[in-house]
Coordinates of N, CA and C in Angstrom, one line a residue:
M1334 N 0.9 -1.2 0.0 CA 0.0 0.0 0.0 C 0.9 1.2 0.0
K1335 N 0.6 2.2 -0.8 CA 1.3 3.4 -0.9 C 0.4 4.6 -0.5
R1336 N 1.0 5.6 0.2 CA 0.3 6.8 0.5 C 0.9 7.9 -0.3
I1337 N 0.1 8.7 -0.9 CA 0.5 9.9 -1.6 C 0.0 11.1 -0.9
V1338 N 0.8 11.9 -0.3 CA 0.4 13.2 0.2 C 0.1 14.1 -0.9
L1339 N -1.0 14.8 -0.9 CA -1.4 15.6 -2.0 C -0.3 16.7 -2.4
G1340 N 0.1 16.7 -3.6 CA 1.1 17.6 -4.1 C 0.6 19.0 -4.0
A1341 N -0.7 19.3 -4.1 CA -1.2 20.6 -4.0 C -0.8 21.3 -2.7
L1342 N -0.8 20.5 -1.6 CA -0.4 21.1 -0.3 C 1.0 21.5 -0.3
L1343 N 1.9 20.7 -0.9 CA 3.3 21.1 -0.9 C 3.5 22.4 -1.8
S1344 N 2.7 22.5 -2.9 CA 2.8 23.6 -3.7 C 2.3 24.9 -3.0
A1345 N 1.2 24.7 -2.3 CA 0.7 25.8 -1.5 C 1.6 26.2 -0.4
A1346 N 2.3 25.3 0.2 CA 3.3 25.6 1.3 C 4.4 26.4 0.7
C1347 N 4.9 26.0 -0.5 CA 6.0 26.8 -1.1 C 5.6 28.2 -1.5
G1348 N 4.4 28.3 -2.0 CA 3.9 29.6 -2.4 C 3.6 30.5 -1.2
A1349 N 3.0 30.0 -0.2 CA 2.7 30.7 1.0 C 3.9 31.2 1.7
G1350 N 4.9 30.3 1.8 CA 6.2 30.6 2.4 C 6.9 31.7 1.8
V1351 N 6.9 31.8 0.4 CA 7.6 32.8 -0.3 C 6.9 34.1 -0.1
A1352 N 5.5 34.1 -0.1 CA 4.7 35.3 0.0 C 4.8 35.9 1.4
N1353 N 5.0 35.1 2.4 CA 5.0 35.5 3.8 C 6.3 35.2 4.5
A1354 N 7.4 35.4 3.9 CA 8.7 35.0 4.5 C 8.8 35.6 5.8
A1355 N 9.1 34.8 6.8 CA 9.2 35.3 8.2 C 10.6 35.1 8.6
P1356 N 11.1 35.8 9.7 CA 12.4 35.6 10.2 C 12.5 34.2 10.8
P1357 N 13.8 33.7 11.0 CA 13.9 32.4 11.7 C 13.2 32.4 13.0
Y1358 N 12.8 31.2 13.4 CA 12.1 31.0 14.7 C 12.6 29.8 15.4
D1359 N 12.4 29.8 16.7 CA 12.8 28.7 17.5 C 11.5 28.0 18.0
D1360 N 11.3 26.8 17.7 CA 10.0 26.1 18.1 C 10.2 25.1 19.2
T1361 N 11.4 25.2 19.8 CA 11.6 24.3 21.0 C 10.6 24.4 22.0
G1362 N 10.0 23.3 22.5 CA 9.0 23.3 23.5 C 7.6 23.5 23.0
A1363 N 7.4 23.8 21.8 CA 6.1 24.0 21.2 C 5.3 22.7 21.0
I1364 N 4.0 22.7 21.3 CA 3.2 21.5 21.0 C 2.4 21.9 19.7
Y1365 N 2.3 20.9 18.9 CA 1.6 21.2 17.6 C 0.5 20.2 17.3
L1366 N -0.4 20.6 16.5 CA -1.5 19.7 16.0 C -1.4 19.8 14.4
S1367 N -1.3 18.6 13.8 CA -1.1 18.6 12.4 C -2.1 17.8 11.6
P1368 N -3.2 18.4 11.1 CA -4.1 17.7 10.3 C -3.6 17.5 8.9
M1369 N -3.8 16.3 8.3 CA -3.3 16.0 7.0 C -4.3 15.2 6.1
L1370 N -4.1 15.3 4.8 CA -4.9 14.5 3.9 C -3.9 13.5 3.2
N1371 N -4.4 12.3 2.9 CA -3.6 11.4 2.2 C -4.6 10.6 1.2
Y1372 N -4.0 10.2 0.1 CA -4.7 9.4 -0.8 C -4.0 8.0 -0.8
T1373 N -4.7 7.0 -0.6 CA -4.1 5.7 -0.5 C -4.4 4.8 -1.7
L1374 N -3.3 4.3 -2.3 CA -3.4 3.4 -3.4 C -3.3 2.0 -2.9
L1375 N -4.3 1.2 -2.9 CA -4.3 -0.1 -2.4 C -3.8 -1.1 -3.4
D1376 N -3.1 -2.2 -3.0 CA -2.6 -3.1 -4.0 C -3.8 -3.9 -4.7
D1377 N -3.5 -4.5 -5.8 CA -4.5 -5.2 -6.6 C -5.2 -6.4 -5.9
N1378 N -4.6 -6.9 -4.9 CA -5.1 -8.1 -4.1 C -6.2 -7.7 -3.2
R1379 N -6.4 -6.4 -3.0 CA -7.5 -6.0 -2.0 C -8.8 -5.8 -2.8
I1380 N -9.9 -6.1 -2.1 CA -11.2 -5.9 -2.7 C -11.8 -4.5 -2.5
S1381 N -11.1 -3.7 -1.7 CA -11.6 -2.4 -1.5 C -11.0 -1.4 -2.5
K1382 N -11.5 -0.2 -2.6 CA -11.1 0.8 -3.6 C -10.2 1.9 -2.9
D1383 N -9.3 2.4 -3.8 CA -8.5 3.5 -3.4 C -9.3 4.7 -2.9
R1384 N -8.8 5.5 -1.9 CA -9.6 6.5 -1.4 C -8.8 7.6 -0.7
L1385 N -9.4 8.8 -0.7 CA -8.9 10.0 0.1 C -9.3 9.8 1.5
N1386 N -8.3 9.9 2.4 CA -8.6 9.8 3.9 C -7.8 11.0 4.6
G1387 N -8.0 11.1 5.9 CA -7.4 12.1 6.7 C -6.6 11.4 7.8
Q1388 N -5.7 12.2 8.4 CA -5.0 11.7 9.5 C -4.6 12.9 10.4
L1389 N -4.3 12.7 11.7 CA -4.1 13.8 12.6 C -2.9 13.4 13.5
A1390 N -1.9 14.3 13.6 CA -0.8 14.1 14.4 C -0.7 15.2 15.6
L1391 N -0.3 14.7 16.7 CA 0.0 15.6 17.9 C 1.4 15.5 18.2
G1392 N 2.1 16.6 18.2 CA 3.6 16.6 18.3 C 4.1 17.5 19.3
Y1393 N 5.4 17.3 19.7 CA 6.1 18.2 20.6 C 7.5 18.4 20.0
N1394 N 7.9 19.7 19.9 CA 9.2 20.1 19.4 C 10.3 20.0 20.5
L1395 N 11.3 19.2 20.3 CA 12.4 19.1 21.2 C 13.6 20.0 20.8
P1396 N 14.5 20.2 21.7 CA 15.7 20.9 21.3 C 16.5 20.3 20.2
A1397 N 17.4 21.0 19.6 CA 18.3 20.5 18.5 C 17.5 20.0 17.3
N1398 N 16.4 20.7 17.0 CA 15.7 20.4 15.7 C 15.0 19.1 15.6
F1399 N 14.8 18.4 16.8 CA 14.0 17.2 16.8 C 12.6 17.4 17.2
A1400 N 11.7 16.5 16.8 CA 10.3 16.5 17.3 C 9.8 15.1 17.4
I1401 N 8.9 14.9 18.2 CA 8.2 13.6 18.3 C 6.7 13.8 18.1
E1402 N 6.0 12.9 17.5 CA 4.6 13.0 17.3 C 3.9 11.7 17.3
V1403 N 2.6 11.7 17.8 CA 1.8 10.5 17.7 C 0.8 10.8 16.6
L1404 N 0.6 9.8 15.7 CA -0.2 10.0 14.5 C -1.3 9.0 14.5
A1405 N -2.5 9.5 14.2 CA -3.7 8.6 14.1 C -4.3 8.8 12.7
A1406 N -4.5 7.6 12.0 CA -5.0 7.7 10.7 C -6.2 6.7 10.6
P1407 N -7.4 7.2 10.8 CA -8.6 6.3 10.8 C -9.1 5.9 9.3
N1408 N -8.3 5.2 8.6 CA -8.6 5.0 7.2 C -9.7 4.0 7.0
S1409 N -10.6 4.3 6.1 CA -11.7 3.5 5.7 C -11.9 3.4 4.2
F1410 N -12.2 2.2 3.7 CA -12.3 2.1 2.2 C -13.6 1.3 1.9
R1411 N -14.3 1.7 0.9 CA -15.5 1.0 0.4 C -15.1 -0.3 -0.4
I1412 N -15.9 -1.3 -0.2 CA -15.7 -2.6 -0.9 C -16.6 -2.5 -2.2
S1413 N -16.1 -2.8 -3.3 CA -16.8 -2.7 -4.6 C -18.0 -3.7 -4.6
N1414 N -19.1 -3.2 -5.1 CA -20.3 -4.1 -5.3 C -20.8 -4.7 -4.0
S1415 N -20.7 -3.9 -2.9 CA -21.0 -4.4 -1.6 C -21.4 -3.2 -0.7
G1416 N -22.1 -3.4 0.3 CA -22.4 -2.3 1.2 C -21.4 -2.3 2.3
G1417 N -20.4 -3.2 2.3 CA -19.4 -3.3 3.3 C -18.2 -2.3 3.1
S1418 N -17.4 -2.3 4.1 CA -16.2 -1.5 4.1 C -15.0 -2.2 4.7
E1419 N -13.8 -1.7 4.4 CA -12.6 -2.2 5.0 C -12.0 -1.1 5.9
Q1420 N -11.8 -1.4 7.1 CA -11.2 -0.4 8.0 C -9.7 -0.7 8.2
L1421 N -8.9 0.3 7.9 CA -7.4 0.2 8.0 C -6.8 1.3 8.9
P1422 N -7.3 1.4 10.1 CA -6.8 2.5 11.0 C -5.3 2.2 11.4
A1423 N -4.5 3.3 11.5 CA -3.1 3.1 11.8 C -2.8 4.2 12.9
W1424 N -1.9 3.8 13.8 CA -1.4 4.6 14.9 C 0.1 4.5 14.9
S1425 N 0.8 5.6 15.0 CA 2.3 5.5 15.0 C 2.9 6.5 15.9
L1426 N 4.1 6.3 16.3 CA 5.0 7.2 17.0 C 6.1 7.5 16.1
D1427 N 6.3 8.8 15.8 CA 7.3 9.2 14.8 C 8.3 10.2 15.4
G1428 N 9.5 10.0 14.9 CA 10.6 11.0 15.3 C 10.9 11.8 14.0
I1429 N 11.1 13.1 14.2 CA 11.4 14.0 13.1 C 12.6 14.8 13.4
Y1430 N 13.4 15.0 12.3 CA 14.6 15.9 12.4 C 14.4 16.9 11.3
K1431 N 14.5 18.2 11.8 CA 14.3 19.3 10.8 C 15.7 20.0 10.6
F1432 N 16.0 20.1 9.3 CA 17.3 20.7 8.9 C 17.1 22.2 8.7
L1433 N 18.2 22.9 8.6 CA 18.2 24.4 8.3 C 17.4 25.2 9.3
P1434 N 17.7 25.2 10.5 CA 16.9 25.9 11.5 C 16.7 27.4 11.3
H1435 N 17.6 28.0 10.6 CA 17.5 29.5 10.4 C 17.0 29.8 9.0
S1436 N 16.3 28.9 8.4 CA 15.8 29.1 7.0 C 14.2 29.2 7.0
V1437 N 13.7 29.9 6.1 CA 12.2 30.0 5.9 C 11.7 28.7 5.6
F1438 N 12.4 27.9 4.7 CA 12.0 26.5 4.4 C 12.8 25.6 5.1
R1439 N 12.2 24.6 5.9 CA 12.9 23.7 6.7 C 12.6 22.3 6.2
P1440 N 13.5 21.6 5.5 CA 13.3 20.2 5.1 C 13.4 19.4 6.3
Y1441 N 12.7 18.2 6.3 CA 12.7 17.3 7.4 C 12.7 15.9 7.0
V1442 N 13.1 15.0 7.8 CA 13.0 13.6 7.6 C 12.2 13.0 8.8
L1443 N 11.5 11.9 8.6 CA 10.6 11.3 9.6 C 10.9 9.8 9.6
L1444 N 10.9 9.3 10.8 CA 11.0 7.8 10.9 C 10.1 7.4 12.1
G1445 N 9.3 6.4 11.8 CA 8.3 6.0 12.8 C 7.9 4.5 12.8
A1446 N 7.2 4.1 13.8 CA 6.7 2.7 13.9 C 5.4 2.8 14.6
G1447 N 4.6 1.8 14.3 CA 3.3 1.7 15.0 C 2.6 0.4 14.7
V1448 N 1.2 0.5 14.7 CA 0.4 -0.7 14.4 C -0.7 -0.3 13.5
M1449 N -1.1 -1.2 12.6 CA -2.2 -1.0 11.7 C -3.2 -2.2 11.9
S1450 N -4.5 -1.8 11.9 CA -5.5 -2.9 12.1 C -6.2 -3.0 10.8
D1451 N -6.6 -4.2 10.4 CA -7.3 -4.5 9.2 C -8.6 -5.3 9.6
T1452 N -9.7 -4.6 9.3 CA -11.0 -5.2 9.6 C -11.9 -5.1 8.4
I1453 N -12.5 -6.2 8.0 CA -13.4 -6.1 6.8 C -14.8 -6.5 7.3
G1454 N -15.8 -5.5 7.1 CA -17.2 -5.8 7.5 C -17.4 -6.1 8.9
G1455 N -16.6 -5.6 9.8 CA -16.7 -5.8 11.3 C -16.2 -7.1 11.8
S1456 N -15.6 -7.9 10.9 CA -15.0 -9.2 11.3 C -13.6 -9.3 10.7
N1457 N -13.0 -10.4 10.9 CA -11.6 -10.7 10.3 C -10.6 -9.6 10.8
H1458 N -10.6 -9.4 12.1 CA -9.7 -8.4 12.7 C -8.3 -8.9 12.7
N1459 N -7.3 -8.1 12.1 CA -6.0 -8.5 12.1 C -5.1 -7.2 12.4
N1460 N -4.2 -7.3 13.3 CA -3.2 -6.3 13.6 C -1.8 -6.6 13.1
Q1461 N -1.2 -5.6 12.5 CA 0.2 -5.8 12.0 C 1.0 -4.6 12.4
W1462 N 2.3 -4.8 12.7 CA 3.2 -3.7 12.9 C 3.5 -2.9 11.6
L1463 N 3.8 -1.6 11.7 CA 4.1 -0.8 10.6 C 5.4 0.0 10.8
A1464 N 6.1 0.3 9.8 CA 7.2 1.2 9.8 C 7.0 2.2 8.8
E1465 N 7.4 3.4 9.0 CA 7.2 4.5 8.0 C 8.4 5.4 8.0
T1466 N 8.7 5.9 6.8 CA 9.7 7.0 6.7 C 9.1 8.0 5.8
G1467 N 9.7 9.2 5.9 CA 9.2 10.3 5.0 C 10.1 11.4 5.0
V1468 N 9.9 12.3 4.0 CA 10.6 13.6 3.9 C 9.6 14.6 3.6
G1469 N 9.9 15.8 4.0 CA 8.9 16.9 3.8 C 9.6 18.3 3.9
L1470 N 8.8 19.3 3.7 CA 9.2 20.7 3.8 C 8.3 21.5 4.6
L1471 N 8.8 22.1 5.7 CA 8.0 22.9 6.6 C 8.3 24.4 6.4
T1472 N 7.3 25.2 6.4 CA 7.4 26.6 6.3 C 6.4 27.3 7.2
G1473 N 6.8 28.5 7.7 CA 5.9 29.2 8.5 C 5.0 30.2 7.6
I1474 N 3.8 30.4 8.0 CA 2.9 31.3 7.3 C 2.6 32.5 8.3
G1475 N 3.1 33.6 7.9 CA 2.9 34.8 8.8 C 3.9 34.8 9.9
D1476 N 3.6 35.6 11.0 CA 4.4 35.8 12.1 C 4.7 34.5 12.9
Q1477 N 5.9 34.2 13.1 CA 6.3 32.9 13.8 C 6.8 33.2 15.2
S1478 N 6.6 34.4 15.8 CA 7.2 34.8 17.1 C 6.2 34.6 18.2
G1479 N 4.9 34.5 17.9 CA 3.9 34.5 18.9 C 3.7 33.1 19.4
S1480 N 2.7 32.9 20.4 CA 2.4 31.6 21.0 C 1.6 30.8 20.0
T1481 N 0.9 31.4 19.1 CA 0.1 30.6 18.1 C 0.7 30.9 16.7
R1482 N 1.0 29.8 16.1 CA 1.7 29.9 14.8 C 1.0 29.0 13.8
L1483 N 1.0 29.4 12.5 CA 0.5 28.6 11.4 C 1.7 28.2 10.5
Q1484 N 1.8 26.9 10.4 CA 2.9 26.3 9.6 C 2.3 25.3 8.6
L1485 N 3.0 25.2 7.5 CA 2.5 24.3 6.4 C 3.7 23.5 6.0

């Protein structure tokens, strides 16, 4: 299974960051909430259909450009020619390292592990471990010196 984070969000982040370039900021000690969209491409062996889903992360920024976050992704997929659905919720604990702390654009890498549950039609419950890696780009939108910040 592959997840594709919508490219439009990345494009919007780049455009918004350039338009509202803010001075460098220190986010050590900040708690953040990160809502995200993902589009999941399921493999051909599944009876359910690809779908847009959401996920939510709650994180804490540590010193030295590190952050940790807990991620919940309550993924649900319709089963073709049926009234049933397949539930693939995932939970993970992720570590993040952000590069270029004094830059408007901050690339980052993510490494995490967790569990994913697979339930079809309320039965056949199966839990599996998951591992994830990722790369991204973080930028602040507007003033980054206050207690409430918007970042993309």
